[in-house]
PDB file of C-alpha atoms and ligand atoms in Angstrom:
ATOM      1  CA  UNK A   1     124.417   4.788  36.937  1.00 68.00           C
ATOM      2  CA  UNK A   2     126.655   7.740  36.727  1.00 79.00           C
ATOM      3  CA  UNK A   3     127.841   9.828  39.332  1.00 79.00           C
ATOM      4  CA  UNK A   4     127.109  14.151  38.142  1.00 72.00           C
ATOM      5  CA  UNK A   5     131.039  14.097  38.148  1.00 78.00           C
ATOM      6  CA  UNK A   6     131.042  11.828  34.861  1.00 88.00           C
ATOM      7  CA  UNK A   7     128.854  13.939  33.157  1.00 94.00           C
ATOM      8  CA  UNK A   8     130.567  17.084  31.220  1.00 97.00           C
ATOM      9  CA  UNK A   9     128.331  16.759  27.925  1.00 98.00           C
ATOM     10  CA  UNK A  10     124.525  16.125  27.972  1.00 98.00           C
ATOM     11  CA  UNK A  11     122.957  15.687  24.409  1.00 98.00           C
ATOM     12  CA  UNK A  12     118.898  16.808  24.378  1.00 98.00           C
ATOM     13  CA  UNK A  13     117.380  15.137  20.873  1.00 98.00           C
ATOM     14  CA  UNK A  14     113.120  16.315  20.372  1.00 98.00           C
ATOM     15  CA  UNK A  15     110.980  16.835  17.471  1.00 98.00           C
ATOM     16  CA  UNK A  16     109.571  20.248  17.781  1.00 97.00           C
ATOM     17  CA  UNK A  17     110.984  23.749  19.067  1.00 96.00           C
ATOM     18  CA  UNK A  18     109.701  24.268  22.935  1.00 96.00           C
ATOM     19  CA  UNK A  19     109.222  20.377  23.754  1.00 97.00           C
ATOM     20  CA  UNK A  20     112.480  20.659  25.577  1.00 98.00           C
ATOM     21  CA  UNK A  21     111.637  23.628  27.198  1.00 98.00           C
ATOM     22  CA  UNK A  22     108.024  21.939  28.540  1.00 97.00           C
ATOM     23  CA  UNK A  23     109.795  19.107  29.725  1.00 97.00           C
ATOM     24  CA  UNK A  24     113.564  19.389  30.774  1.00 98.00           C
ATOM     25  CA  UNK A  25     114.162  23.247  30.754  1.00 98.00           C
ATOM     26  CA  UNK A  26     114.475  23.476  34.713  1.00 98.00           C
ATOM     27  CA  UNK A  27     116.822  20.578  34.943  1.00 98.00           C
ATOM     28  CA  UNK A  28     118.561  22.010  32.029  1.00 98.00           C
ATOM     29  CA  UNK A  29     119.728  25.104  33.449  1.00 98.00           C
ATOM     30  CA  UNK A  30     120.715  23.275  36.862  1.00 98.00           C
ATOM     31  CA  UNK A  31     122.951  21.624  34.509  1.00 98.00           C
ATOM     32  CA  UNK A  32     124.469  24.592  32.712  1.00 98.00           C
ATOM     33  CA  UNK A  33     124.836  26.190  36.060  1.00 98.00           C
ATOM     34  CA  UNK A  34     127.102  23.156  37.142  1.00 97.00           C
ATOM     35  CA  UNK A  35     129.675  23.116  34.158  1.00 97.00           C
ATOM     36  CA  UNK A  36     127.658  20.647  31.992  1.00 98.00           C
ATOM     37  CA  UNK A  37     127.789  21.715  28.351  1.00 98.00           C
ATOM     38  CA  UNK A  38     124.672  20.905  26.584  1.00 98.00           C
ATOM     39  CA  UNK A  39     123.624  21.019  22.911  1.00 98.00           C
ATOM     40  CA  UNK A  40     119.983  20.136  21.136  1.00 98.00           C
ATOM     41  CA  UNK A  41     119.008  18.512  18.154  1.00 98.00           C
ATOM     42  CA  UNK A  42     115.545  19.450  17.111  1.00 98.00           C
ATOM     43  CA  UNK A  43     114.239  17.243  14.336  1.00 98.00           C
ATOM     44  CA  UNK A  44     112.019  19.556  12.617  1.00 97.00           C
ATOM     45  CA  UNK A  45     111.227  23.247  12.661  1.00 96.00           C
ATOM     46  CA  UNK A  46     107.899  23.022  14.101  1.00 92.00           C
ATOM     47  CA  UNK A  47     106.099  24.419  11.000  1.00 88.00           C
ATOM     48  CA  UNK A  48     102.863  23.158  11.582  1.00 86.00           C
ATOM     49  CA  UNK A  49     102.575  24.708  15.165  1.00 78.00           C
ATOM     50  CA  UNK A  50     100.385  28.017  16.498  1.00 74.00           C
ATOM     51  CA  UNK A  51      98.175  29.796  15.308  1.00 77.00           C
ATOM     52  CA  UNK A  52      96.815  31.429  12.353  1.00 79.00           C
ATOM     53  CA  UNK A  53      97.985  35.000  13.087  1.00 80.00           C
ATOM     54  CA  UNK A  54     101.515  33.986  11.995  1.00 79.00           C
ATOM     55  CA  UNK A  55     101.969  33.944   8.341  1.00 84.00           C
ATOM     56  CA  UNK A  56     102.570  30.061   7.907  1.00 84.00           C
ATOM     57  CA  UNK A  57     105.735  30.711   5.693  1.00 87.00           C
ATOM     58  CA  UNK A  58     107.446  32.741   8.913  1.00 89.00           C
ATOM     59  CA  UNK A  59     106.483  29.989  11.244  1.00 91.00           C
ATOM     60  CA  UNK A  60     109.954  27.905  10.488  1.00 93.00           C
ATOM     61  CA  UNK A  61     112.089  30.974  10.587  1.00 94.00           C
ATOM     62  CA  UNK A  62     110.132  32.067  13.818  1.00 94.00           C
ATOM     63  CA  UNK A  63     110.397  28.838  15.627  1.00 95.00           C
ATOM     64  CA  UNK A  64     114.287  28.582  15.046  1.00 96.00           C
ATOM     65  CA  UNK A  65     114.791  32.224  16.568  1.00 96.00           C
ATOM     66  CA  UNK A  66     112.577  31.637  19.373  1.00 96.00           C
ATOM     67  CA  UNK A  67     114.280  28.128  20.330  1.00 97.00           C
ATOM     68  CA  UNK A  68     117.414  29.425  19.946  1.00 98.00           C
ATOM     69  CA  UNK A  69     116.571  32.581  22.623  1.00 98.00           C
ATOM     70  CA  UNK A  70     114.847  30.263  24.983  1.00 98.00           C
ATOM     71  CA  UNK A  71     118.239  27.970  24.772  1.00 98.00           C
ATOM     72  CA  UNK A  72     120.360  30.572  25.753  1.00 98.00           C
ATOM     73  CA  UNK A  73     117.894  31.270  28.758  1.00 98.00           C
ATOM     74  CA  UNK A  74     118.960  28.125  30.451  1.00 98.00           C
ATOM     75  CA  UNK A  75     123.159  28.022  29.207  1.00 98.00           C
ATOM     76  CA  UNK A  76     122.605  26.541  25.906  1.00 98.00           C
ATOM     77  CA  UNK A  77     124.155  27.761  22.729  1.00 98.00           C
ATOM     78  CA  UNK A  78     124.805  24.722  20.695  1.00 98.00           C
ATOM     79  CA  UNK A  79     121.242  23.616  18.782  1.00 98.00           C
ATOM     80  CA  UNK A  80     121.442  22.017  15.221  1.00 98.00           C
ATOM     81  CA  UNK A  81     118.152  21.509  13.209  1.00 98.00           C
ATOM     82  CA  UNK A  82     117.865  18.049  11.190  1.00 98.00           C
ATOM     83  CA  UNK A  83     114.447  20.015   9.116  1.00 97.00           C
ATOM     84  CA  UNK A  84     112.268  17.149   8.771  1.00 97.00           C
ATOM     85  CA  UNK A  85     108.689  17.982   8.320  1.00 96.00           C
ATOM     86  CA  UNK A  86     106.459  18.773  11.048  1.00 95.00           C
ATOM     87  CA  UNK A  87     103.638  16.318  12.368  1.00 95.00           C
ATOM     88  CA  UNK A  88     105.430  13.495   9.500  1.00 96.00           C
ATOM     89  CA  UNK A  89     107.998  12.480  11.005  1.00 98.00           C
ATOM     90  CA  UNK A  90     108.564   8.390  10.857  1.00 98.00           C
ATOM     91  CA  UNK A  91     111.378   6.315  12.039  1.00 98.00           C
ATOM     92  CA  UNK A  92     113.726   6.027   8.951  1.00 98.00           C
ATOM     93  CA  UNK A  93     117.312   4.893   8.585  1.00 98.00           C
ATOM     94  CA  UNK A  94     117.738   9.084   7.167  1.00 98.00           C
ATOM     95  CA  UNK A  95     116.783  10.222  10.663  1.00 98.00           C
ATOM     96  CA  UNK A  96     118.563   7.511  12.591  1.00 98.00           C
ATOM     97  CA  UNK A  97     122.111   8.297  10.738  1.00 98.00           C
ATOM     98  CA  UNK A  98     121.198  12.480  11.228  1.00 98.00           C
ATOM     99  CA  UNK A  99     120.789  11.656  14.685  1.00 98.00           C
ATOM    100  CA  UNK A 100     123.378   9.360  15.120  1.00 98.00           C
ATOM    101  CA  UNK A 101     125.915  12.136  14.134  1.00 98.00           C
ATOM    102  CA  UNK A 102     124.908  14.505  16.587  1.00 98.00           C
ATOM    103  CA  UNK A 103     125.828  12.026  18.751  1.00 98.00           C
ATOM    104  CA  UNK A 104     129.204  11.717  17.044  1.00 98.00           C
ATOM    105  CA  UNK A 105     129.745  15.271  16.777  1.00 98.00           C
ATOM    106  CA  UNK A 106     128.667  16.337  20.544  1.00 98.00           C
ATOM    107  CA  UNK A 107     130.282  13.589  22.460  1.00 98.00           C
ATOM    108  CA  UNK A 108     127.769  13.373  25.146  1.00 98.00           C
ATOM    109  CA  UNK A 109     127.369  11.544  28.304  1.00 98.00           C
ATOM    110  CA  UNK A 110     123.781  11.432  28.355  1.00 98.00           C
ATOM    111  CA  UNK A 111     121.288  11.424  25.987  1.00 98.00           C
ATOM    112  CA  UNK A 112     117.699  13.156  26.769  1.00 98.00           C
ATOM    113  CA  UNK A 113     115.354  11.936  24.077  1.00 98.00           C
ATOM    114  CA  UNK A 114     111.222  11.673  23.963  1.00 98.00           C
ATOM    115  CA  UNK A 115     109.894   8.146  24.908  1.00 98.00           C
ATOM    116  CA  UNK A 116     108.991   5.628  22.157  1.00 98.00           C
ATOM    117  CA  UNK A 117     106.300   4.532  23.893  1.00 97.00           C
ATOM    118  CA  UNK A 118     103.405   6.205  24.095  1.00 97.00           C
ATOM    119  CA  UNK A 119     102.032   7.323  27.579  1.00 94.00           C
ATOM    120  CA  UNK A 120      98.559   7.182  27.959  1.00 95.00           C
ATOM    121  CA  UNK A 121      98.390   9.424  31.050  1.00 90.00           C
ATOM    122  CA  UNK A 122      99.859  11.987  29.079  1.00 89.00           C
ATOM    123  CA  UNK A 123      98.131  11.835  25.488  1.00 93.00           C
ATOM    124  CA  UNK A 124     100.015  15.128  23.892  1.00 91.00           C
ATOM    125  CA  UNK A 125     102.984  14.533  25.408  1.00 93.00           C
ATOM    126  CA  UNK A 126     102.885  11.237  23.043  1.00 95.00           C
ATOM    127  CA  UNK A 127     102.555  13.147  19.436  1.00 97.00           C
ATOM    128  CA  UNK A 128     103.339  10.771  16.749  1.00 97.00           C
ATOM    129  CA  UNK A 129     106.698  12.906  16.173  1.00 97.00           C
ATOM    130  CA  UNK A 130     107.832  12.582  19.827  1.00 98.00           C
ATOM    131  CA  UNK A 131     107.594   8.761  19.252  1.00 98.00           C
ATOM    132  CA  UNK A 132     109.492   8.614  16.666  1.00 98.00           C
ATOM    133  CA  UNK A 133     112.189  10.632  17.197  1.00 98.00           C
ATOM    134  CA  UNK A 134     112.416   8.584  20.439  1.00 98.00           C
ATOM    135  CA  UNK A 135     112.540   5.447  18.719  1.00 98.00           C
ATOM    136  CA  UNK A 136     115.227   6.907  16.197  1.00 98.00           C
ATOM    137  CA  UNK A 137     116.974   8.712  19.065  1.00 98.00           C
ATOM    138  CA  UNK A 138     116.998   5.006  21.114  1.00 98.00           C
ATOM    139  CA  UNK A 139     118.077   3.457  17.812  1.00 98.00           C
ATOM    140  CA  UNK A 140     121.589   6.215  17.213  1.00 98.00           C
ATOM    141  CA  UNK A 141     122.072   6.044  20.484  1.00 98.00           C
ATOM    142  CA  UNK A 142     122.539   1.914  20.775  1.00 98.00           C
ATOM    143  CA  UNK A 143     123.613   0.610  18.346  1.00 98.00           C
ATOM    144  CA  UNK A 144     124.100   3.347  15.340  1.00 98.00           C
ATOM    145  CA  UNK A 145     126.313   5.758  17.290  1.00 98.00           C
ATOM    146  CA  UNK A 146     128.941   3.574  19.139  1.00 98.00           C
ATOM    147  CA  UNK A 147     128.879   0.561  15.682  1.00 97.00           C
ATOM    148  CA  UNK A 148     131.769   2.289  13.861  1.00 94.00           C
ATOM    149  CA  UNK A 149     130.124  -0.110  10.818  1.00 95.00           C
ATOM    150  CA  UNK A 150     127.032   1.510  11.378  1.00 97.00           C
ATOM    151  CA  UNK A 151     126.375   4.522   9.234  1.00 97.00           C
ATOM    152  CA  UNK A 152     129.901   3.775   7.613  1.00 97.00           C
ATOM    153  CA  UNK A 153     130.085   7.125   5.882  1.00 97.00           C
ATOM    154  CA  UNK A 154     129.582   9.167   9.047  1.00 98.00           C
ATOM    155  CA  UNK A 155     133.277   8.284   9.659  1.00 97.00           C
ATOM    156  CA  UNK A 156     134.496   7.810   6.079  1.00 97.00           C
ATOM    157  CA  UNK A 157     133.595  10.914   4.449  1.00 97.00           C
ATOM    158  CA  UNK A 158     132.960  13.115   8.038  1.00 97.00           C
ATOM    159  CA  UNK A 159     135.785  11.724  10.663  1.00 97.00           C
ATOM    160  CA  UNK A 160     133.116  11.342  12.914  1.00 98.00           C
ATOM    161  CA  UNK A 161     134.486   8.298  15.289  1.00 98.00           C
ATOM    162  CA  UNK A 162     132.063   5.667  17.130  1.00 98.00           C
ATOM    163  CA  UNK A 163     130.583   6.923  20.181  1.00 98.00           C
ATOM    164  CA  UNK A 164     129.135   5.060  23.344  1.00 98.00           C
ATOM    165  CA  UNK A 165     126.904   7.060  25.352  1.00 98.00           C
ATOM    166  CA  UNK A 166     126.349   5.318  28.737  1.00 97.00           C
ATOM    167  CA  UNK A 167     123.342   6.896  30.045  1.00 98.00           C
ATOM    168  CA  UNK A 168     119.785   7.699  28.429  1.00 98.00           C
ATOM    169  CA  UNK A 169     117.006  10.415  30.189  1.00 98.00           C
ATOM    170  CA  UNK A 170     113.636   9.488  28.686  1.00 98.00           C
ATOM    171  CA  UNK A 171     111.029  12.241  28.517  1.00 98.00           C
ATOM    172  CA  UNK A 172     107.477  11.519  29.269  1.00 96.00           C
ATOM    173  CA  UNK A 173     108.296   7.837  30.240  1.00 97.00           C
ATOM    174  CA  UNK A 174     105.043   6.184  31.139  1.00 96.00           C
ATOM    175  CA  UNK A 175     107.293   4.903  34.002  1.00 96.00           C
ATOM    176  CA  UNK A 176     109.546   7.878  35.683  1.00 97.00           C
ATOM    177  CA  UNK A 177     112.167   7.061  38.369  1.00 98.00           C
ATOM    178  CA  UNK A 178     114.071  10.050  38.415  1.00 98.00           C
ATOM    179  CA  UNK A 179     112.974  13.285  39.699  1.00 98.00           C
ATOM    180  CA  UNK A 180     114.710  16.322  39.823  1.00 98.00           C
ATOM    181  CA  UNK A 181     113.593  19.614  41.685  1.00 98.00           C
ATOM    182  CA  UNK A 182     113.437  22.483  39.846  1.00 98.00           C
ATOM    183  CA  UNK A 183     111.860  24.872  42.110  1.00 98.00           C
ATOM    184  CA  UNK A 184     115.017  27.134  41.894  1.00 98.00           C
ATOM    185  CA  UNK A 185     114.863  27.063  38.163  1.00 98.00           C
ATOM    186  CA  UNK A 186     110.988  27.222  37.461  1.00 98.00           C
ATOM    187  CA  UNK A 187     111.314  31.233  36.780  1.00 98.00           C
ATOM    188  CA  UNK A 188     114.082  30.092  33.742  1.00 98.00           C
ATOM    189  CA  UNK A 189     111.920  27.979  32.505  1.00 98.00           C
ATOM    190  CA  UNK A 190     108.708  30.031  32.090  1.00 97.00           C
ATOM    191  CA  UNK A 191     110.862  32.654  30.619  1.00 97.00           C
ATOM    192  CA  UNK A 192     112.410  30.130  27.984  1.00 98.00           C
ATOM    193  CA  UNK A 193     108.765  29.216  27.461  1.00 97.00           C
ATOM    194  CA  UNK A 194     107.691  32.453  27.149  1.00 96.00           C
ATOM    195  CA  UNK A 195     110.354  32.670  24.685  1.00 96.00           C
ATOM    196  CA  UNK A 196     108.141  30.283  22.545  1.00 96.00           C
ATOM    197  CA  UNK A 197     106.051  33.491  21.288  1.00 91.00           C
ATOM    198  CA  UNK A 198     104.027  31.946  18.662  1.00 91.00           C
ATOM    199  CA  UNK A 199     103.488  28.662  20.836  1.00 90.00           C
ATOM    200  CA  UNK A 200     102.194  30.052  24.136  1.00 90.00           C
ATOM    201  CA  UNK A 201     101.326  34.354  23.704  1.00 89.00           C
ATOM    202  CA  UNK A 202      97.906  33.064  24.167  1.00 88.00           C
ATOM    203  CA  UNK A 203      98.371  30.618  27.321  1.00 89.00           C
ATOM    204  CA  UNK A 204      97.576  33.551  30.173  1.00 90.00           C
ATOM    205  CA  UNK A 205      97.342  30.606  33.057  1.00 95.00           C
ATOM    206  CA  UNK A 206     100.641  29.162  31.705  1.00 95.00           C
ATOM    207  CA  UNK A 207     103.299  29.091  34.834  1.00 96.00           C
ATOM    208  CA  UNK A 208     100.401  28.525  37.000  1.00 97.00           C
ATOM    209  CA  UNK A 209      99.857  25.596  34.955  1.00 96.00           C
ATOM    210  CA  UNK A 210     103.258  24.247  34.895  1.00 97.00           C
ATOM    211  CA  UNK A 211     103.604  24.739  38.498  1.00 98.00           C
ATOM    212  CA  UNK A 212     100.796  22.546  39.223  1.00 97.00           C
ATOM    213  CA  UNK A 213     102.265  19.963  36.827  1.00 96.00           C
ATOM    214  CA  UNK A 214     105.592  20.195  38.619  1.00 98.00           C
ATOM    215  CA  UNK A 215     104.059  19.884  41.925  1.00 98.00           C
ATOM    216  CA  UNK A 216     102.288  16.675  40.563  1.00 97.00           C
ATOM    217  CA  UNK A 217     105.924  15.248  39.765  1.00 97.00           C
ATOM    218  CA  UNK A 218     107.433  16.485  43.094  1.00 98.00           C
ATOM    219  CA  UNK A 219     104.405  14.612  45.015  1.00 98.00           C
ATOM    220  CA  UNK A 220     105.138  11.293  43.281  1.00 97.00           C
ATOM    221  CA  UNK A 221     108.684  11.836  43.754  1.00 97.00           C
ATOM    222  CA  UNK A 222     108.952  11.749  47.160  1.00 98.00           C
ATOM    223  CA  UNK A 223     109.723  15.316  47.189  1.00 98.00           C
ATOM    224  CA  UNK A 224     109.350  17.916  50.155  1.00 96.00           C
ATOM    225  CA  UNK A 225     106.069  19.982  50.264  1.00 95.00           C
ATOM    226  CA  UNK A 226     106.104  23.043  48.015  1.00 96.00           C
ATOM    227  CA  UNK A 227     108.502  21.712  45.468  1.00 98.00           C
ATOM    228  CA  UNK A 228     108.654  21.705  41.740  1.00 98.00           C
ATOM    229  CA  UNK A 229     110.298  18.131  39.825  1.00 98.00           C
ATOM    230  CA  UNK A 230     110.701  17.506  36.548  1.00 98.00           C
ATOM    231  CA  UNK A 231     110.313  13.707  35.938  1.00 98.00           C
ATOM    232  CA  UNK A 232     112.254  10.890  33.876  1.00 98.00           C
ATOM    233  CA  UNK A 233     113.358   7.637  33.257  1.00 98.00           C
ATOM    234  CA  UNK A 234     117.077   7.032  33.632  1.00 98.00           C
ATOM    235  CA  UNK A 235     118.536   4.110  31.193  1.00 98.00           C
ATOM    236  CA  UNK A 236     122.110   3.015  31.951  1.00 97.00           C
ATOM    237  CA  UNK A 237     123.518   1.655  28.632  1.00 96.00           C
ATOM    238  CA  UNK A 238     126.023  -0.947  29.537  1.00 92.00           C
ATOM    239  CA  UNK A 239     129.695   0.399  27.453  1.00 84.00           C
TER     240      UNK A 239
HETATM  241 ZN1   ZN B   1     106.323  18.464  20.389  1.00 92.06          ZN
END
């Protein structure tokens, strides 16, 4: 396990704009706060998302600008799109090798990625495109990233050296261990997710929502009464 002092760079890889925001943004900007520098990958542009007042061929364009505000809201600046399509995404070695030099490029401590397996108390939170990005996420992170054979044009033609990343934060996990309070950053999170405009304009009832949801996590967490957690599952990767 590593101690907060190892960790300067913290790598976040999802599938759509906002699923880091509904599931890490609190512990996010606890991070920023404390020096961490952290950067996203998002592997599509969330295209097939919201609702039918958007013009369909804005929704891309949209869903960049609105993930890129709600990044800033919690310290983030660095976000990179890989532009695979929305709601058919699969594990492929394309997606494995994009991901895979992120990793390379970013440098990070920790990876945050979506759980590959699905979690059947938490049916959405398992879209097909979650678990697969996971899988190809899991998959860059050990062994793609670190193999300097792996992917042997990522360093050939790009300079882009192996990379070992100890330490892996799994969203969604159908078993979390690690909880971290986030009752001092819920307001930064609604206003990232508010950020989201074509995603949640309509969801009136939406911090009172999350703040029953993060109550939930603080409960099981062994948290104090009146607390907010977001929840994980914290992989050490042996280097
Ligand atoms: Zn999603």
């Amino acid at each position: 396990m590593l101690a907060a002092d190892d960790v300067d760079r913290v790598l976040v890889v999802v599938a759509h704009p906002d699923d880091v925001d509904f599931a890490a943004a609190g512990t996010i900007a606890g991070w920023t706060a404390s020096g961490i520098e952290v950067a996203y990958c998002v592997a599509t542009y969330g295209d097939a998302g919201g609702f039918d007042e958007t013009p369909r061929e804005q929704m891309p364009v949209l869903r960049e600008a609105e993930q890129r505000a709600a990044a800033k809201i919690v310290g983030v600046d660095d976000v990179t799109f890989l532009g695979y399509p929305d709601g058919a995404v699969t594990v492929t070695l394309d997606l494995r090798r994009d991901i895979a030099r992120q990793i390379r490029r970013v440098r990070p401590h920790r990876v945050v990625l979506p759980s590959p397996e699905r979690n059947w108390n938490a049916v959405p939170a398992s879209h097909p495109d979650h678990l697969a990005v996971g899988e190809a996420a899991m998959c860059a992170v050990y062994p793609d990233a670190r193999n300097a054979f792996a992917f042997p044009t990522l360093l050939a033609n790009e300079g882009l050296e192996a990379w070992a990343v100890p330490e892996v934060w799994v969203l969604a996990s159908p078993q979390p261990d690690r909880y971290v309070d986030v009752t001092d950053t819920f307001d930064l999170k609604i206003a990232a997710l508010r950020t989201h405009v074509t995603q949640t304009a309509h969801a009136h009832d939406l911090a009172d929502r999350l703040r029953r949801f993060l109550a939930a996590n603080a409960m099981a967490g062994g948290l104090p009464e009146g607390r907010l957690a977001e929840a994980f599952r914290v992989v050490s990767i042996p280097t």
